[in-house]
CSV table of C-alpha atoms and ligand atoms in Angstrom, one decimal:
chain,number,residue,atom,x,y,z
A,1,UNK,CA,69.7,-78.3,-93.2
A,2,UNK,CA,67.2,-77.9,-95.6
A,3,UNK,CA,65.9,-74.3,-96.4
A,4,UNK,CA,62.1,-74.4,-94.7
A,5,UNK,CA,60.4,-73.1,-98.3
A,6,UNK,CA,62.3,-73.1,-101.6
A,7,UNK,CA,60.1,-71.6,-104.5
A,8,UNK,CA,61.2,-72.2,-107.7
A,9,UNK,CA,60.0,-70.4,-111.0
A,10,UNK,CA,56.5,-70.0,-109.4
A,11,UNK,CA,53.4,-69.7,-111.8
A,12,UNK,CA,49.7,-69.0,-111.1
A,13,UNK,CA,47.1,-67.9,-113.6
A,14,UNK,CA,43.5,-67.8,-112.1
A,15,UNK,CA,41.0,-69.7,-114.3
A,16,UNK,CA,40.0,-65.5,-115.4
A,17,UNK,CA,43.3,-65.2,-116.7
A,18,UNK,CA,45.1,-63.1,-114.1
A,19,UNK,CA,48.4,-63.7,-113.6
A,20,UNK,CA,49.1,-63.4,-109.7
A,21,UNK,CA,52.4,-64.7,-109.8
A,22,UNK,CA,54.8,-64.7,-112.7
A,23,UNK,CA,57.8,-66.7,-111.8
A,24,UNK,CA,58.6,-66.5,-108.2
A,25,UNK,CA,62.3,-67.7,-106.7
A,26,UNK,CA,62.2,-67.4,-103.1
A,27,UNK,CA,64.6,-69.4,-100.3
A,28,UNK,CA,63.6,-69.2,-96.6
A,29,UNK,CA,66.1,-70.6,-94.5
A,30,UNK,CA,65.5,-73.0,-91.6
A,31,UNK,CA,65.3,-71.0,-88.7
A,32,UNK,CA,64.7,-67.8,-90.3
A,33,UNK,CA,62.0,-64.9,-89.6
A,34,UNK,CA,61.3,-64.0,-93.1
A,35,UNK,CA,58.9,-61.0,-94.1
A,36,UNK,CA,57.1,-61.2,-97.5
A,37,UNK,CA,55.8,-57.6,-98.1
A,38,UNK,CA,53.8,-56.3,-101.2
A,39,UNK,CA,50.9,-53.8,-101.8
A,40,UNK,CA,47.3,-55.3,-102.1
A,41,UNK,CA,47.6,-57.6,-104.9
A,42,UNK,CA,50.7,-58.3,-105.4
A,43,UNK,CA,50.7,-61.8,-105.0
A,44,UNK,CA,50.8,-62.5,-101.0
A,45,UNK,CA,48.0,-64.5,-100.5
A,46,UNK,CA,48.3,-66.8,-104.0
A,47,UNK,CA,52.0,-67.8,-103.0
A,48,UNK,CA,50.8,-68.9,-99.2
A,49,UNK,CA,47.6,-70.7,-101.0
A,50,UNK,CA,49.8,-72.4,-103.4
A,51,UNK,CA,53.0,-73.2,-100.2
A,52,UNK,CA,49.5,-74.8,-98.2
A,53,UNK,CA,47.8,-76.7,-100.8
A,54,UNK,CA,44.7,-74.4,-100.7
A,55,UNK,CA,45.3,-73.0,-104.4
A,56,UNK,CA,46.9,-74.9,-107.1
A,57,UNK,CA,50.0,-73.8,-109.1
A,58,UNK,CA,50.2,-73.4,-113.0
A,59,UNK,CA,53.8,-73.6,-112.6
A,60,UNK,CA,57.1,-74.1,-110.9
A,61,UNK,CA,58.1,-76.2,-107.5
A,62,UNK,CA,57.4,-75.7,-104.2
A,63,UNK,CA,59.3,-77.7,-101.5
A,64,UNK,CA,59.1,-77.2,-97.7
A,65,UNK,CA,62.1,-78.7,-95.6
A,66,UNK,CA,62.8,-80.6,-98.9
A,67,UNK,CA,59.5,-82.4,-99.3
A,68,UNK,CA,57.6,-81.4,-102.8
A,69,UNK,CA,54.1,-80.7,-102.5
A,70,UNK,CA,52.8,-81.7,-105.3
A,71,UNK,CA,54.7,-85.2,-105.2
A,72,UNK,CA,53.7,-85.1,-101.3
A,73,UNK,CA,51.6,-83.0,-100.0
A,74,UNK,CA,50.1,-84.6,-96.6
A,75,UNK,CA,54.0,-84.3,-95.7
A,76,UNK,CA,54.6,-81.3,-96.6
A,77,UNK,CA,51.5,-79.8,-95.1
A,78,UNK,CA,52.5,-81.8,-91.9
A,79,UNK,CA,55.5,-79.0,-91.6
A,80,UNK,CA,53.1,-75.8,-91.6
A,81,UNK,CA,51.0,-73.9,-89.2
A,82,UNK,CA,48.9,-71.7,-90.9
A,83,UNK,CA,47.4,-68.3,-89.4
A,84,UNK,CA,45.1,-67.6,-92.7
A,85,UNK,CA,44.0,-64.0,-92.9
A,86,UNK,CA,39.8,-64.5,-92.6
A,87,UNK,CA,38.8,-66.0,-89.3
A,88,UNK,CA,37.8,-69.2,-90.8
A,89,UNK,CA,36.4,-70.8,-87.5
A,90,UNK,CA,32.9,-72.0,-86.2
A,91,UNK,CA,31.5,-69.2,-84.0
A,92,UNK,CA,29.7,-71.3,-82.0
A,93,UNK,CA,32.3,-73.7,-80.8
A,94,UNK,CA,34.2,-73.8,-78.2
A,95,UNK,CA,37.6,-72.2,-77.9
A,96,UNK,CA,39.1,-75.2,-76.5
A,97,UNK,CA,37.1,-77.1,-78.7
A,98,UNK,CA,38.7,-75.6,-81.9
A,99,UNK,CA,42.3,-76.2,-81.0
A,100,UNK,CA,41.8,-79.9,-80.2
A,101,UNK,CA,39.5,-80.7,-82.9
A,102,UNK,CA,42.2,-79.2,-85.4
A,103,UNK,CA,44.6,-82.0,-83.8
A,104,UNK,CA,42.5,-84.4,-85.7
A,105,UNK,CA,43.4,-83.4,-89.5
A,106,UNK,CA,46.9,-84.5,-88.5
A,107,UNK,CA,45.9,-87.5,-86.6
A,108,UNK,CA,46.4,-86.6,-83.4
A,109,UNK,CA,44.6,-88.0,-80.4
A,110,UNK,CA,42.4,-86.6,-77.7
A,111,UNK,CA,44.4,-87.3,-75.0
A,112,UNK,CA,47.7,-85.5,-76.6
A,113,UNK,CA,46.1,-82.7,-77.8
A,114,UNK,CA,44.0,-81.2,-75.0
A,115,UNK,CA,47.1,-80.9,-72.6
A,116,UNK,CA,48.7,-79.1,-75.6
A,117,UNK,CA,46.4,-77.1,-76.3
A,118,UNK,CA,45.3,-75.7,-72.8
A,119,UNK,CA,49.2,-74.9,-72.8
A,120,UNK,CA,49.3,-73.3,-76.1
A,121,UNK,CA,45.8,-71.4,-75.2
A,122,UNK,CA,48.1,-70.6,-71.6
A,123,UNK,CA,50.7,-69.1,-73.7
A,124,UNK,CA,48.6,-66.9,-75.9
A,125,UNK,CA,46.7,-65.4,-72.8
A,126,UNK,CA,43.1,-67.4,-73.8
A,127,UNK,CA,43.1,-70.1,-71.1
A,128,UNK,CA,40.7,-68.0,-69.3
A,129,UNK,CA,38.4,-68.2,-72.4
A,130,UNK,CA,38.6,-71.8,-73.3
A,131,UNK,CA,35.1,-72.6,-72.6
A,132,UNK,CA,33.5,-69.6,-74.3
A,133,UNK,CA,32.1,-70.3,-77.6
A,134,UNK,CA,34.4,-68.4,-79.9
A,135,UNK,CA,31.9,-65.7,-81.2
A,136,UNK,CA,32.6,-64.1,-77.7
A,137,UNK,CA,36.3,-63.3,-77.9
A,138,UNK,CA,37.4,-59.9,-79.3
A,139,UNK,CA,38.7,-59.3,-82.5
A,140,UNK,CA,42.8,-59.6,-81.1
A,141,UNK,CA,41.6,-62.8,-78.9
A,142,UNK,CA,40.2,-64.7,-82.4
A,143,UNK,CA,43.5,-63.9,-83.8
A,144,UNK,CA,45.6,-65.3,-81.1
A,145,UNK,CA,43.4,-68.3,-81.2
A,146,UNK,CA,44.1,-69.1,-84.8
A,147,UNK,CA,47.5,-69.3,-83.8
A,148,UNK,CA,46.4,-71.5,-81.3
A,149,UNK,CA,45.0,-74.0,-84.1
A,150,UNK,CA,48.3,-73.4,-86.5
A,151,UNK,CA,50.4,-74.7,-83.5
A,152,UNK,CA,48.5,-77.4,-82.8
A,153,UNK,CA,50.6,-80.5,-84.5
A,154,UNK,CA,54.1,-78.7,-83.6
A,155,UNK,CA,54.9,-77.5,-87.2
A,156,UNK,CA,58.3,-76.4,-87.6
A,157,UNK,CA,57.2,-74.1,-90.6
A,158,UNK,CA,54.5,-71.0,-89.5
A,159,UNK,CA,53.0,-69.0,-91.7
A,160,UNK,CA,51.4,-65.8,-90.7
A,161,UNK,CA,49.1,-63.9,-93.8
A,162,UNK,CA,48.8,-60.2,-91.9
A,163,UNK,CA,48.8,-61.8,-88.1
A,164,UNK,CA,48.2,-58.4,-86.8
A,165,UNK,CA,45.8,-56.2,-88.7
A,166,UNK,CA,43.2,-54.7,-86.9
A,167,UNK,CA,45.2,-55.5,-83.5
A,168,UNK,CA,45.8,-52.2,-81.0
A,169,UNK,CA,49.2,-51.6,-80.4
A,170,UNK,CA,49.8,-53.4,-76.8
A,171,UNK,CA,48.3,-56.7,-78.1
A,172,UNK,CA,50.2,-55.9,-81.3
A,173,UNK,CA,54.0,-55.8,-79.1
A,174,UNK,CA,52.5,-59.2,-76.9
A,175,UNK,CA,52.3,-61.1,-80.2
A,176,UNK,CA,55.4,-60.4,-81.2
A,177,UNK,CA,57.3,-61.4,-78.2
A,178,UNK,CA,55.2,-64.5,-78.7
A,179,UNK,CA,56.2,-65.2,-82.2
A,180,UNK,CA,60.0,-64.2,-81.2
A,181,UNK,CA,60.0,-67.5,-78.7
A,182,UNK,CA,59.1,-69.7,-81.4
A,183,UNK,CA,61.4,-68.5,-83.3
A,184,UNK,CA,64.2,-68.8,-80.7
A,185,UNK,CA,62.3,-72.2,-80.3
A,186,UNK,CA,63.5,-73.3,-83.9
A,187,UNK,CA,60.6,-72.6,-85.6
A,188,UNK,CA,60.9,-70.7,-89.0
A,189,UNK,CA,58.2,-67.6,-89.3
A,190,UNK,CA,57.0,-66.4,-92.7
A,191,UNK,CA,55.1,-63.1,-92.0
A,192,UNK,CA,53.1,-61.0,-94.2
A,193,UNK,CA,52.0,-57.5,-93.1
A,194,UNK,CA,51.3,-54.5,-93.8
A,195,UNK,CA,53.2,-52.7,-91.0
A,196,UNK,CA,56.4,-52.2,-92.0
A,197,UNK,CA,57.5,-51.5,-88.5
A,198,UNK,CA,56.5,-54.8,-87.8
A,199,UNK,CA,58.9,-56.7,-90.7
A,200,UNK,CA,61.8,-54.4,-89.8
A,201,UNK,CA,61.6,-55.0,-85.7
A,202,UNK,CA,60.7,-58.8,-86.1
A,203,UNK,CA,62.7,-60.2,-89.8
A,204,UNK,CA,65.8,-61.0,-90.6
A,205,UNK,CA,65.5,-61.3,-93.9
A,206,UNK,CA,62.9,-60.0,-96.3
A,207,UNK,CA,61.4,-60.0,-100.0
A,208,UNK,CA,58.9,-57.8,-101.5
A,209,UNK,CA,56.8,-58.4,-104.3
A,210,UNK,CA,55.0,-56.6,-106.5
A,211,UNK,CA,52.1,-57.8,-109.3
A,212,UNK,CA,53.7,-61.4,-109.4
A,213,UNK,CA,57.3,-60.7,-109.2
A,214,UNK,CA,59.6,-60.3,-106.7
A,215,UNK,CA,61.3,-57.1,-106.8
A,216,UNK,CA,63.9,-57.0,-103.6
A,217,UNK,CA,65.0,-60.1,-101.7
A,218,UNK,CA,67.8,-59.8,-99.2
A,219,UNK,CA,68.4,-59.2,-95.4
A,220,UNK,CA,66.9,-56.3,-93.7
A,221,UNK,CA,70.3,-54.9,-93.8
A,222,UNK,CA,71.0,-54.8,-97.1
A,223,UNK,CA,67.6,-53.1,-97.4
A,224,UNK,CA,67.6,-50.6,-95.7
A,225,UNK,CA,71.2,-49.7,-96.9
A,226,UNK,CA,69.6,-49.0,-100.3
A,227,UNK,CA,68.3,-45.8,-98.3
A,228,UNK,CA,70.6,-42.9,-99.3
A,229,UNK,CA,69.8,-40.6,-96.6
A,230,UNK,CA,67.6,-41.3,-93.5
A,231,UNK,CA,65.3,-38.1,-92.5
A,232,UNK,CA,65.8,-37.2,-88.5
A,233,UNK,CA,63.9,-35.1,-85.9
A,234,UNK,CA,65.9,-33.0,-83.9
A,235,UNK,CA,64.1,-31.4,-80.7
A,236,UNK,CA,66.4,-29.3,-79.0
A,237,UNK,CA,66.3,-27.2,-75.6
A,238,UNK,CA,66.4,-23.3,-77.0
A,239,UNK,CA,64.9,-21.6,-79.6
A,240,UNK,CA,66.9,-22.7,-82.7
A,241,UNK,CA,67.4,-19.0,-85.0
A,242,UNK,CA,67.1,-19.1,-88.4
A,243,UNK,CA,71.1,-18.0,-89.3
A,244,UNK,CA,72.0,-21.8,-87.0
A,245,UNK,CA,69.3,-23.4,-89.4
A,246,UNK,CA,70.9,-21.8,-92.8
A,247,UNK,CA,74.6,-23.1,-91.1
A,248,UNK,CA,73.2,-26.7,-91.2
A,249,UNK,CA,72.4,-26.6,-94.8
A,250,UNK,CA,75.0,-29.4,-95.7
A,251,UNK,CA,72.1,-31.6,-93.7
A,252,UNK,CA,69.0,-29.8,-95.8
A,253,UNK,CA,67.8,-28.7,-92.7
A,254,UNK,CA,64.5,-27.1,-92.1
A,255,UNK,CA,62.1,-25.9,-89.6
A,256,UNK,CA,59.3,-28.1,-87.8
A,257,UNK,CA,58.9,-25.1,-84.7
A,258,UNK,CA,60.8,-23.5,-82.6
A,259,UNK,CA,62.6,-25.9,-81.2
A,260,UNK,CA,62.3,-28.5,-83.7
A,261,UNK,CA,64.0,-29.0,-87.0
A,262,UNK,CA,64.1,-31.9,-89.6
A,263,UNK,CA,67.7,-33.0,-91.6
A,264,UNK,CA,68.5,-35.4,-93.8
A,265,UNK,CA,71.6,-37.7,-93.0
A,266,UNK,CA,73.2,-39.1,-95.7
A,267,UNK,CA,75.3,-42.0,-95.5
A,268,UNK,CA,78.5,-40.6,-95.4
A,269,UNK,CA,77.1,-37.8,-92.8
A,270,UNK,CA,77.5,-38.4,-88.9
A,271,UNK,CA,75.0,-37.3,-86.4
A,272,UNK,CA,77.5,-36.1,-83.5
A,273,UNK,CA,78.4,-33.2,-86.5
A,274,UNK,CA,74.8,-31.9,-86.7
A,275,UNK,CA,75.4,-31.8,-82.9
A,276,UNK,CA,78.2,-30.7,-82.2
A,277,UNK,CA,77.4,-27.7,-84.9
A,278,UNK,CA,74.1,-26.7,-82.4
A,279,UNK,CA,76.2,-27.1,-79.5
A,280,UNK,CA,78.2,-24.5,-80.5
A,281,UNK,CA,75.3,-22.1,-80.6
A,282,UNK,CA,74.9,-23.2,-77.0
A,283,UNK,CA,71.9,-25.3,-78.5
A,284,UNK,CA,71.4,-29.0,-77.0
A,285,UNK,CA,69.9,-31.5,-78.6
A,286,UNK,CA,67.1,-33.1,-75.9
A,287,UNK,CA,66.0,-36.3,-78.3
A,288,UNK,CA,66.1,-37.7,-81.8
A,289,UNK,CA,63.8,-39.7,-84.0
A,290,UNK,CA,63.6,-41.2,-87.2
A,291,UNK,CA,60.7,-39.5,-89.3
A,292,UNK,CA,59.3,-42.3,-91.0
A,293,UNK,CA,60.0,-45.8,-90.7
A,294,UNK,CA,63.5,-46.6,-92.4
A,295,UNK,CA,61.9,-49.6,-94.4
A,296,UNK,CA,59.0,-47.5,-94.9
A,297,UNK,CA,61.1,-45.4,-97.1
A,298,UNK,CA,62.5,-48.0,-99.3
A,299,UNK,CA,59.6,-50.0,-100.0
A,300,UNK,CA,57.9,-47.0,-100.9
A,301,UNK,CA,60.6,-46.3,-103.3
A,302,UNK,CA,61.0,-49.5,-104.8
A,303,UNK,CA,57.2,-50.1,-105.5
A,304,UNK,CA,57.0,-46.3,-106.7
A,305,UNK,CA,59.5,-46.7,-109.4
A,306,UNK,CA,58.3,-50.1,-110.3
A,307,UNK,CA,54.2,-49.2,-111.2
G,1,ADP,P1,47.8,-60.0,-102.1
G,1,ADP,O1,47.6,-61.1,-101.1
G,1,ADP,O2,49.2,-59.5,-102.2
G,1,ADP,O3,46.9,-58.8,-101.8
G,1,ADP,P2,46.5,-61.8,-103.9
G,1,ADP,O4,47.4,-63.0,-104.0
G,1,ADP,O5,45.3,-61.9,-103.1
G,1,ADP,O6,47.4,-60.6,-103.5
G,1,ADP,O7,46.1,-61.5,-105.4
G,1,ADP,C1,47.0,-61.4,-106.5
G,1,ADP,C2,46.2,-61.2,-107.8
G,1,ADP,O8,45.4,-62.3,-108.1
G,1,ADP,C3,45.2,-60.0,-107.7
G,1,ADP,O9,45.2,-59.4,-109.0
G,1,ADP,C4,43.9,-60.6,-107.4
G,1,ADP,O10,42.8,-59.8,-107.9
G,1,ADP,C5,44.0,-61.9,-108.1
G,1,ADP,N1,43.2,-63.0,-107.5
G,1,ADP,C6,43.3,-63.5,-106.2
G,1,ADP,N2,42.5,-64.5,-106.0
G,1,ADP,C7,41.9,-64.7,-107.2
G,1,ADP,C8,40.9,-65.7,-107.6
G,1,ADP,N3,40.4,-66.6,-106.8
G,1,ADP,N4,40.4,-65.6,-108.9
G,1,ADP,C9,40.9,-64.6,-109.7
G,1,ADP,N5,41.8,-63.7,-109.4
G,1,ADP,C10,42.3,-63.8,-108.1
């Protein structure tokens, strides 16, 4: 099958002379649930502009399922749902009223797109809302409503610029069960974000870009095995004494309280060792947590050695 978005040799030069992206290659398969990641700047929003026909290229090719959209861009637009970042909607029109009049731009009828849409507004937990104007919803509702509108005409190809910023935590985990039935649906996800918990529970594969140029591209996996040691919180049932601390050194460990201690696990390490080593000072280990997020750790270390 075709890849949903091949990016070839990608060039944009605002008209102030900035160069936001300098040469992009990028391959998301069909199917796939693909996070672009990138500090503020980087590029993000200029390469989904230039993929929906909102900002035009300086350079390069951009096809989506195989369809070129410069050479034809009503098709290729028919493939993608876009969740823009601003909440670009009329506040005074109906919820229900925005989903169906989207239908329109793609030529869709009345009478298919309401019943759609009351199920895709059933879905995303708005039915209840539909005949609010959409000034009334909160902040997490509006957002779940634009993906209302981006699902509208069934595209196979969704495109999500930060689909969870300024979302609390609960709505936050909902969405992405949401997006993870599309996915399982067919539909390919690109997702940008700044939560990199979000990319590493969500994507399968992954690129990250910085000031035009993409600087890791691969699967999460390979990612995160750039990571040379992974830091872990150990919280223990007893009182851990200094001379059991000074026997883990191997591990680097160090003190967070008295019952707490940090290590850091390199590769070739094993977990049951640091353990097994406290267990024989009659110590148990009670539970253990990653300190920072995994991917956390490498994107801040690729970006850091890159500025
Ligand atoms: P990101 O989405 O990763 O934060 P952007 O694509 O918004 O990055 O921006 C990339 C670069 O292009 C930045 O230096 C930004 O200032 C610049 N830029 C974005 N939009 C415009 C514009 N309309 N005119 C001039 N420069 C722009």
């Amino acid at each position: 099958m075709k890849p949903a978005l091949s990016i070839q040799g990608l060039q944009k030069t605002y008209a102030n002379g900035t160069h936001a992206l300098s040469g992009v290659s990028l391959e998301i398969p069909a199917g796939d649930f693909f996070a672009l990641l990138g500090p503020n700047g980087a590029g993000k929003t200029t390469l989904i502009g230039v993929t929906t026909g909102l900002v035009t290229m300086t350079g390069g090719t951009v096809q989506v399922f195989g369809v070129d959209i410069q050479k034809e861009p009503e098709k290729a637009r028919e493939h993608i749902g876009l969740v823009p970042q601003e909440m670009n909607f009329n506040i005074f029109e109906k919820v229900i009223d925005i989903v169906v009049n989207q239908a329109g731009y793609y030529g869709i009828s009345r009478r298919v797109a309401l019943p759609r849409a009351e199920e895709l507004l059933k879905k995303l937990g708005l039915y209840e809302k539909r005949n609010e104007i959409s000034l009334r919803l909160s902040g997490g509702m509006k957002r779940r409503l634009l993906i209302a509108r981006a699902l509208i005409h069934e595209p196979r190809f969704l495109i999500l610029d930060e689909p969870t910023a300024g979302v609390d935590v609960e709505l936050r985990h909902g969405m992405w069960e949401f997006l993870k039935t599309l996915t399982a649906q067919g539909v390919t996800i690109l997702l940008t974000t700044h939560y990199l918990e979000e990319a590493e529970q969500l994507c399968n594969n992954i690129a990250i870009i910085q000031k035009g140029s993409i600087i890791a591209h691969g699967t999460m996996k390979e990612l995160l095995s750039k990571l040379q040691h992974e830091t872990l919180i150990l919280d223990c049932t007893a009182a851990i004494p200094d001379a059991v601390i000074s026997t883990l050194g191997m591990y680097n460990a160090r003190r967070v309280d008295e019952h707490t201690i940090e290590v850091d696990l390199a590769k070739e390490q094993r977990l049951s060792d640091v353990v097994l080593l406290l267990e024989r000072h009659t110590i148990a280990v009670v539970t253990i947590r990653n300190k920072s997020g995994r991917l956390e750790e490498v994107f801040l270390r690729l970006t850091d050695s890159k500025q």
